[in-house]
mmCIF file of C-alpha atoms in Angstrom:
data_model
loop_
_atom_site.group_PDB
_atom_site.id
_atom_site.type_symbol
_atom_site.label_atom_id
_atom_site.label_comp_id
_atom_site.label_asym_id
_atom_site.label_seq_id
_atom_site.Cartn_x
_atom_site.Cartn_y
_atom_site.Cartn_z
ATOM 1 C CA UNK P 1 -24.817 33.105 -34.200
ATOM 2 C CA UNK P 2 -25.426 29.399 -34.760
ATOM 3 C CA UNK P 3 -21.675 28.836 -35.086
ATOM 4 C CA UNK P 4 -21.078 30.617 -31.765
ATOM 5 C CA UNK P 5 -23.739 28.545 -30.029
ATOM 6 C CA UNK P 6 -22.386 25.338 -31.541
ATOM 7 C CA UNK P 7 -18.855 26.238 -30.439
ATOM 8 C CA UNK P 8 -20.052 27.001 -26.912
ATOM 9 C CA UNK P 9 -21.961 23.721 -26.795
ATOM 10 C CA UNK P 10 -18.861 21.796 -27.877
ATOM 11 C CA UNK P 11 -16.785 23.437 -25.134
ATOM 12 C CA UNK P 12 -19.456 22.707 -22.537
ATOM 13 C CA UNK P 13 -19.696 19.101 -23.680
ATOM 14 C CA UNK P 14 -15.919 18.730 -23.439
ATOM 15 C CA UNK P 15 -15.921 20.108 -19.881
ATOM 16 C CA UNK P 16 -18.696 17.716 -18.845
ATOM 17 C CA UNK P 17 -16.865 14.717 -20.288
ATOM 18 C CA UNK P 18 -13.693 15.637 -18.404
ATOM 19 C CA UNK P 19 -15.709 16.094 -15.225
ATOM 20 C CA UNK P 20 -17.022 12.546 -15.512
ATOM 21 C CA UNK P 21 -13.776 10.904 -14.465
ATOM 22 C CA UNK P 22 -13.142 9.651 -10.938
ATOM 23 C CA UNK P 23 -10.008 8.640 -9.072
ATOM 24 C CA UNK P 24 -10.718 6.032 -6.402
ATOM 25 C CA UNK P 25 -7.894 4.832 -4.151
ATOM 26 C CA UNK P 26 -8.649 1.390 -2.704
ATOM 27 C CA UNK P 27 -7.004 0.330 0.566
ATOM 28 C CA UNK P 28 -7.524 -2.828 2.610
ATOM 29 C CA UNK P 29 -9.196 -1.238 5.613
ATOM 30 C CA UNK P 30 -9.219 -2.374 9.237
ATOM 31 C CA UNK P 31 -11.602 -2.468 12.222
ATOM 32 C CA UNK P 32 -9.286 0.079 13.857
ATOM 33 C CA UNK P 33 -9.975 3.769 13.246
ATOM 34 C CA UNK P 34 -6.335 4.447 14.110
ATOM 35 C CA UNK P 35 -5.243 2.259 11.171
ATOM 36 C CA UNK P 36 -7.778 3.749 8.774
ATOM 37 C CA UNK P 37 -7.134 7.410 9.646
ATOM 38 C CA UNK P 38 -3.844 7.989 7.733
ATOM 39 C CA UNK P 39 -5.242 6.061 4.776
ATOM 40 C CA UNK P 40 -8.425 8.128 4.640
ATOM 41 C CA UNK P 41 -6.326 11.278 5.037
ATOM 42 C CA UNK P 42 -4.861 10.542 1.601
ATOM 43 C CA UNK P 43 -8.112 11.738 0.058
ATOM 44 C CA UNK P 44 -7.482 15.414 0.787
ATOM 45 C CA UNK P 45 -3.743 15.042 0.244
ATOM 46 C CA UNK P 46 -4.344 13.676 -3.256
ATOM 47 C CA UNK P 47 -6.831 16.454 -4.024
ATOM 48 C CA UNK P 48 -4.266 19.045 -2.935
ATOM 49 C CA UNK P 49 -1.546 17.416 -5.043
ATOM 50 C CA UNK P 50 -3.805 17.306 -8.104
ATOM 51 C CA UNK P 51 -4.622 20.977 -7.607
ATOM 52 C CA UNK P 52 -0.959 21.908 -7.139
ATOM 53 C CA UNK P 53 -0.089 20.245 -10.450
ATOM 54 C CA UNK P 54 -3.033 21.779 -12.273
ATOM 55 C CA UNK P 55 -4.584 18.392 -13.043
ATOM 56 C CA UNK P 56 -8.311 19.074 -13.374
ATOM 57 C CA UNK P 57 -9.413 15.865 -15.078
ATOM 58 C CA UNK P 58 -10.819 14.275 -11.908
ATOM 59 C CA UNK P 59 -13.991 15.837 -10.593
ATOM 60 C CA UNK P 60 -14.386 13.088 -7.993
ATOM 61 C CA UNK P 61 -11.611 11.754 -5.722
ATOM 62 C CA UNK P 62 -12.237 9.272 -2.917
ATOM 63 C CA UNK P 63 -10.557 6.639 -0.768
ATOM 64 C CA UNK P 64 -12.484 3.349 -0.479
ATOM 65 C CA UNK P 65 -11.859 0.497 1.956
ATOM 66 C CA UNK P 66 -12.073 -3.112 0.815
ATOM 67 C CA UNK P 67 -12.965 -4.611 4.196
ATOM 68 C CA UNK P 68 -14.159 -3.901 7.724
ATOM 69 C CA UNK P 69 -15.030 -0.206 7.522
ATOM 70 C CA UNK P 70 -16.746 2.535 5.594
ATOM 71 C CA UNK P 71 -16.509 4.057 3.106
ATOM 72 C CA UNK P 72 -16.610 0.657 1.396
ATOM 73 C CA UNK P 73 -15.916 0.128 -2.277
ATOM 74 C CA UNK P 74 -19.637 -0.428 -2.815
ATOM 75 C CA UNK P 75 -20.513 2.857 -1.095
ATOM 76 C CA UNK P 76 -17.949 4.889 -3.018
ATOM 77 C CA UNK P 77 -18.775 3.441 -6.431
ATOM 78 C CA UNK P 78 -22.492 3.958 -5.838
ATOM 79 C CA UNK P 79 -21.727 7.583 -5.017
ATOM 80 C CA UNK P 80 -19.670 7.858 -8.214
ATOM 81 C CA UNK P 81 -22.746 6.888 -10.187
ATOM 82 C CA UNK P 82 -24.864 9.470 -8.351
ATOM 83 C CA UNK P 83 -22.317 12.128 -9.306
ATOM 84 C CA UNK P 84 -22.590 11.189 -12.986
ATOM 85 C CA UNK P 85 -19.169 9.578 -13.244
ATOM 86 C CA UNK P 86 -18.589 7.548 -16.421
ATOM 87 C CA UNK P 87 -14.959 6.466 -16.024
ATOM 88 C CA UNK P 88 -13.127 5.383 -12.861
ATOM 89 C CA UNK P 89 -9.410 4.966 -12.380
ATOM 90 C CA UNK P 90 -9.201 2.610 -9.396
ATOM 91 C CA UNK P 91 -5.802 2.441 -7.726
ATOM 92 C CA UNK P 92 -5.263 -0.515 -5.333
ATOM 93 C CA UNK P 93 -3.083 0.742 -2.473
ATOM 94 C CA UNK P 94 -1.477 -2.613 -1.732
ATOM 95 C CA UNK P 95 2.262 -3.197 -1.386
ATOM 96 C CA UNK P 96 2.624 -5.445 -4.441
ATOM 97 C CA UNK P 97 0.658 -8.060 -6.369
ATOM 98 C CA UNK P 98 -1.312 -10.281 -4.013
ATOM 99 C CA UNK P 99 -4.611 -12.095 -3.740
ATOM 100 C CA UNK P 100 -6.113 -8.778 -2.621
ATOM 101 C CA UNK P 101 -5.039 -6.844 -5.712
ATOM 102 C CA UNK P 102 -5.330 -9.652 -8.266
ATOM 103 C CA UNK P 103 -8.438 -11.466 -6.969
ATOM 104 C CA UNK P 104 -10.410 -9.634 -4.278
ATOM 105 C CA UNK P 105 -10.541 -6.154 -5.798
ATOM 106 C CA UNK P 106 -11.310 -7.262 -9.401
ATOM 107 C CA UNK P 107 -13.992 -9.685 -8.198
ATOM 108 C CA UNK P 108 -15.639 -7.057 -5.985
ATOM 109 C CA UNK P 109 -15.632 -4.658 -8.945
ATOM 110 C CA UNK P 110 -17.122 -7.275 -11.287
ATOM 111 C CA UNK P 111 -14.061 -7.189 -13.551
ATOM 112 C CA UNK P 112 -13.279 -10.829 -12.814
ATOM 113 C CA UNK P 113 -15.326 -13.814 -11.703
ATOM 114 C CA UNK P 114 -13.614 -16.455 -9.624
ATOM 115 C CA UNK P 115 -16.309 -18.545 -7.888
ATOM 116 C CA UNK P 116 -14.054 -19.504 -4.977
ATOM 117 C CA UNK P 117 -12.981 -15.899 -4.396
ATOM 118 C CA UNK P 118 -16.573 -14.646 -4.626
ATOM 119 C CA UNK P 119 -17.681 -17.297 -2.138
ATOM 120 C CA UNK P 120 -14.952 -16.315 0.335
ATOM 121 C CA UNK P 121 -15.700 -12.619 -0.048
ATOM 122 C CA UNK P 122 -19.402 -13.168 0.565
ATOM 123 C CA UNK P 123 -18.616 -15.147 3.706
ATOM 124 C CA UNK P 124 -16.469 -12.241 4.865
ATOM 125 C CA UNK P 125 -19.357 -9.851 4.301
ATOM 126 C CA UNK P 126 -17.895 -7.997 1.326
ATOM 127 C CA UNK P 127 -20.238 -5.704 -0.603
ATOM 128 C CA UNK P 128 -19.956 -6.112 -4.367
ATOM 129 C CA UNK P 129 -20.047 -3.356 -6.962
ATOM 130 C CA UNK P 130 -22.599 -3.553 -9.778
ATOM 131 C CA UNK P 131 -22.007 -0.723 -12.224
ATOM 132 C CA UNK P 132 -22.034 0.253 -15.891
ATOM 133 C CA UNK P 133 -19.178 2.712 -15.351
ATOM 134 C CA UNK P 134 -15.930 1.967 -17.161
ATOM 135 C CA UNK P 135 -13.435 0.920 -14.503
ATOM 136 C CA UNK P 136 -9.668 0.711 -15.021
ATOM 137 C CA UNK P 137 -7.524 -0.789 -12.242
ATOM 138 C CA UNK P 138 -4.031 0.628 -11.833
ATOM 139 C CA UNK P 139 -0.814 -0.850 -10.408
ATOM 140 C CA UNK P 140 0.145 -1.541 -6.797
ATOM 141 C CA UNK P 141 2.672 0.462 -4.791
ATOM 142 C CA UNK P 142 5.577 -1.720 -5.941
ATOM 143 C CA UNK P 143 5.425 0.061 -9.302
ATOM 144 C CA UNK P 144 8.201 2.651 -9.303
ATOM 145 C CA UNK P 145 10.640 3.511 -6.516
ATOM 146 C CA UNK P 146 8.419 4.991 -3.809
ATOM 147 C CA UNK P 147 8.668 1.978 -1.458
ATOM 148 C CA UNK P 148 12.477 1.566 -1.687
ATOM 149 C CA UNK P 149 12.892 5.313 -1.109
ATOM 150 C CA UNK P 150 10.704 5.345 1.998
ATOM 151 C CA UNK P 151 12.247 2.164 3.441
ATOM 152 C CA UNK P 152 15.735 3.634 3.001
ATOM 153 C CA UNK P 153 14.690 6.761 4.885
ATOM 154 C CA UNK P 154 13.019 4.785 7.686
ATOM 155 C CA UNK P 155 16.227 2.778 8.237
ATOM 156 C CA UNK P 156 18.339 5.937 8.139
ATOM 157 C CA UNK P 157 16.157 7.467 10.860
ATOM 158 C CA UNK P 158 16.908 4.490 13.152
ATOM 159 C CA UNK P 159 20.645 4.456 12.482
ATOM 160 C CA UNK P 160 23.239 5.648 14.985
ATOM 161 C CA UNK P 161 26.464 3.985 13.818
ATOM 162 C CA UNK P 162 26.281 2.566 10.288
ATOM 163 C CA UNK P 163 29.575 0.641 10.535
ATOM 164 C CA UNK P 164 28.323 -1.451 13.442
ATOM 165 C CA UNK P 165 24.766 -1.924 12.180
ATOM 166 C CA UNK P 166 22.891 -4.141 9.789
ATOM 167 C CA UNK P 167 19.289 -3.939 8.642
ATOM 168 C CA UNK P 168 16.630 -6.512 7.844
ATOM 169 C CA UNK P 169 13.357 -6.055 5.992
ATOM 170 C CA UNK P 170 10.205 -7.897 7.027
ATOM 171 C CA UNK P 171 6.873 -7.955 5.212
ATOM 172 C CA UNK P 172 3.546 -9.750 5.291
ATOM 173 C CA UNK P 173 3.895 -11.128 1.774
ATOM 174 C CA UNK P 174 1.756 -13.461 -0.291
ATOM 175 C CA UNK P 175 3.656 -16.680 -1.104
ATOM 176 C CA UNK P 176 1.613 -17.104 -4.292
ATOM 177 C CA UNK P 177 3.247 -13.949 -5.658
ATOM 178 C CA UNK P 178 6.784 -14.623 -4.477
ATOM 179 C CA UNK P 179 8.632 -13.309 -7.593
ATOM 180 C CA UNK P 180 7.035 -9.876 -7.152
ATOM 181 C CA UNK P 181 7.887 -9.798 -3.452
ATOM 182 C CA UNK P 182 11.463 -10.934 -4.054
ATOM 183 C CA UNK P 183 11.939 -8.187 -6.624
ATOM 184 C CA UNK P 184 10.551 -5.534 -4.268
ATOM 185 C CA UNK P 185 12.642 -6.728 -1.308
ATOM 186 C CA UNK P 186 15.774 -6.717 -3.482
ATOM 187 C CA UNK P 187 15.151 -3.180 -4.713
ATOM 188 C CA UNK P 188 14.384 -1.920 -1.193
ATOM 189 C CA UNK P 189 17.566 -3.519 0.176
ATOM 190 C CA UNK P 190 19.749 -2.082 -2.592
ATOM 191 C CA UNK P 191 18.306 1.413 -2.197
ATOM 192 C CA UNK P 192 18.774 1.290 1.580
ATOM 193 C CA UNK P 193 22.399 0.156 1.334
ATOM 194 C CA UNK P 194 23.079 2.878 -1.234
ATOM 195 C CA UNK P 195 21.412 5.576 0.891
ATOM 196 C CA UNK P 196 22.662 4.638 4.356
ATOM 197 C CA UNK P 197 25.877 2.687 3.860
ATOM 198 C CA UNK P 198 24.479 0.036 6.221
ATOM 199 C CA UNK P 199 25.015 -3.614 5.337
ATOM 200 C CA UNK P 200 21.907 -5.605 4.397
ATOM 201 C CA UNK P 201 21.308 -8.489 6.820
ATOM 202 C CA UNK P 202 18.448 -10.299 5.101
ATOM 203 C CA UNK P 203 14.702 -10.239 4.509
ATOM 204 C CA UNK P 204 11.782 -12.439 5.424
ATOM 205 C CA UNK P 205 8.118 -12.736 4.558
ATOM 206 C CA UNK P 206 6.237 -13.240 7.811
ATOM 207 C CA UNK P 207 2.681 -13.922 8.930
ATOM 208 C CA UNK P 208 0.683 -11.704 11.222
ATOM 209 C CA UNK P 209 2.702 -9.426 13.482
ATOM 210 C CA UNK P 210 1.793 -11.451 16.584
ATOM 211 C CA UNK P 211 4.302 -14.079 15.440
ATOM 212 C CA UNK P 212 7.084 -11.789 14.323
ATOM 213 C CA UNK P 213 9.840 -13.508 16.314
ATOM 214 C CA UNK P 214 8.976 -17.080 15.359
ATOM 215 C CA UNK P 215 8.387 -16.204 11.699
ATOM 216 C CA UNK P 216 11.588 -14.165 11.365
ATOM 217 C CA UNK P 217 13.708 -16.208 13.788
ATOM 218 C CA UNK P 218 16.420 -17.341 11.351
ATOM 219 C CA UNK P 219 16.796 -13.897 9.755
ATOM 220 C CA UNK P 220 16.980 -12.062 13.087
ATOM 221 C CA UNK P 221 19.524 -14.493 14.567
ATOM 222 C CA UNK P 222 21.768 -14.443 11.492
ATOM 223 C CA UNK P 223 21.745 -10.645 11.302
ATOM 224 C CA UNK P 224 22.549 -10.362 15.010
ATOM 225 C CA UNK P 225 25.654 -12.527 14.662
ATOM 226 C CA UNK P 226 27.207 -10.169 12.120
ATOM 227 C CA UNK P 227 26.608 -6.822 13.837
ATOM 228 C CA UNK P 228 25.845 -5.489 17.305
ATOM 229 C CA UNK P 229 22.834 -3.469 16.231
ATOM 230 C CA UNK P 230 20.057 -4.816 14.013
ATOM 231 C CA UNK P 231 17.574 -2.391 12.455
ATOM 232 C CA UNK P 232 14.367 -4.171 11.475
ATOM 233 C CA UNK P 233 12.059 -2.291 9.119
ATOM 234 C CA UNK P 234 8.728 -3.545 7.828
ATOM 235 C CA UNK P 235 7.079 -2.945 4.481
ATOM 236 C CA UNK P 236 3.551 -2.205 5.637
ATOM 237 C CA UNK P 237 1.210 0.525 4.484
ATOM 238 C CA UNK P 238 0.414 1.887 7.921
ATOM 239 C CA UNK P 239 1.625 -0.475 10.647
ATOM 240 C CA UNK P 240 5.063 -0.278 12.247
ATOM 241 C CA UNK P 241 7.112 -3.279 13.359
ATOM 242 C CA UNK P 242 7.711 -1.873 16.841
ATOM 243 C CA UNK P 243 4.072 -2.224 17.864
ATOM 244 C CA UNK P 244 3.991 -5.764 16.516
ATOM 245 C CA UNK P 245 7.223 -6.732 18.261
ATOM 246 C CA UNK P 246 6.150 -5.205 21.580
ATOM 247 C CA UNK P 247 2.877 -7.120 21.478
ATOM 248 C CA UNK P 248 4.496 -10.372 20.336
ATOM 249 C CA UNK P 249 7.096 -10.226 23.127
ATOM 250 C CA UNK P 250 4.344 -10.934 25.671
ATOM 251 C CA UNK P 251 3.605 -14.413 24.266
ATOM 252 C CA UNK P 252 5.453 -17.447 25.656
ATOM 253 C CA UNK P 253 6.416 -18.890 22.257
ATOM 254 C CA UNK P 254 7.835 -15.535 21.177
ATOM 255 C CA UNK P 255 9.789 -15.210 24.437
ATOM 256 C CA UNK P 256 11.519 -18.499 23.656
ATOM 257 C CA UNK P 257 12.785 -17.107 20.360
ATOM 258 C CA UNK P 258 13.887 -13.856 22.012
ATOM 259 C CA UNK P 259 16.098 -15.935 24.329
ATOM 260 C CA UNK P 260 17.873 -17.351 21.252
ATOM 261 C CA UNK P 261 18.821 -13.936 19.878
ATOM 262 C CA UNK P 262 22.555 -13.173 20.142
ATOM 263 C CA UNK P 263 23.470 -11.721 23.524
ATOM 264 C CA UNK P 264 24.687 -8.149 23.465
ATOM 265 C CA UNK P 265 23.010 -7.371 20.158
ATOM 266 C CA UNK P 266 20.468 -4.550 20.151
ATOM 267 C CA UNK P 267 17.374 -5.057 18.025
ATOM 268 C CA UNK P 268 15.563 -1.905 16.924
ATOM 269 C CA UNK P 269 12.164 -2.305 15.272
ATOM 270 C CA UNK P 270 10.903 0.488 13.044
ATOM 271 C CA UNK P 271 7.899 2.308 14.458
ATOM 272 C CA UNK P 272 6.634 3.581 11.098
ATOM 273 C CA UNK P 273 4.974 2.040 8.093
ATOM 274 C CA UNK P 274 4.907 3.718 4.676
ATOM 275 C CA UNK P 275 2.319 6.192 5.923
ATOM 276 C CA UNK P 276 2.208 8.993 6.752
ATOM 277 C CA UNK P 277 4.451 10.203 3.940
ATOM 278 C CA UNK P 278 3.751 12.790 1.248
ATOM 279 C CA UNK P 279 5.471 10.585 -1.339
ATOM 280 C CA UNK P 280 2.501 8.213 -1.284
ATOM 281 C CA UNK P 281 0.013 10.884 -2.375
ATOM 282 C CA UNK P 282 2.492 12.057 -5.007
ATOM 283 C CA UNK P 283 2.838 8.470 -6.253
ATOM 284 C CA UNK P 284 -0.957 8.216 -6.534
ATOM 285 C CA UNK P 285 -1.130 11.414 -8.567
ATOM 286 C CA UNK P 286 1.759 10.242 -10.773
ATOM 287 C CA UNK P 287 -0.222 7.120 -11.657
ATOM 288 C CA UNK P 288 -3.409 9.120 -12.227
ATOM 289 C CA UNK P 289 -1.551 11.506 -14.513
ATOM 290 C CA UNK P 290 -0.163 8.562 -16.500
ATOM 291 C CA UNK P 291 -3.660 7.173 -16.956
ATOM 292 C CA UNK P 292 -5.002 10.518 -18.158
ATOM 293 C CA UNK P 293 -2.062 10.988 -20.536
ATOM 294 C CA UNK P 294 -2.532 7.609 -22.208
#
């Protein structure tokens, strides 16, 4: 009888330990509910994907936002503690390595202490996490092929006549992490050429979308000289280039650049970011499964 009870206790203990793991997906966040909505929707999509694969190691799955909106990282991690979580796999949903993934997130989580970063975050109103839970931070979206695959499909959706088209890729990259961005842009360009048969016309790291024409002027002009139709696709989590370009076109300085674009060349700006796309939730679960397997 004692052996039976001991065996049952061991099984129960094992179940409890497995139930103490959390998967927290961390995105940047925005003041706009429209921007946050497809990101927050990943929460249920990831839960469904975990269930479909029979992965039961995570009893707690949430999306947390780094800035501007709730649920904040502080809110979500505090809730993890209330639920009895002991281990957290935190996945930063950023395009590639940047100050957000390498400085902001680790400093907010207390995994790193950079006085300048902490000072800036406090001034921005960031809420810090103070926890005894074991936290492991995973890779950014540039790990694997999910971004190149989605970019290739976005360009294909815009294409009408591959022989007379070229495509350019624009992104809001971090100059301090240029090697990572260059690698990602190269892989995305190669995958898109392979998938669509459309010639690559160049890439450019740009600032905020309001300055899309001035920031990408040289790339847009060069691409327009080679072909009569330029397909411009952005590497952004949620935002599309079309909205940025439409807004930018109203500003006088942007209008001056538009006048310089080759006459007779049609410029088509992609309306979609990486989301919504089921491959993102699958990528998240792939990373979570790798962490569990290790």
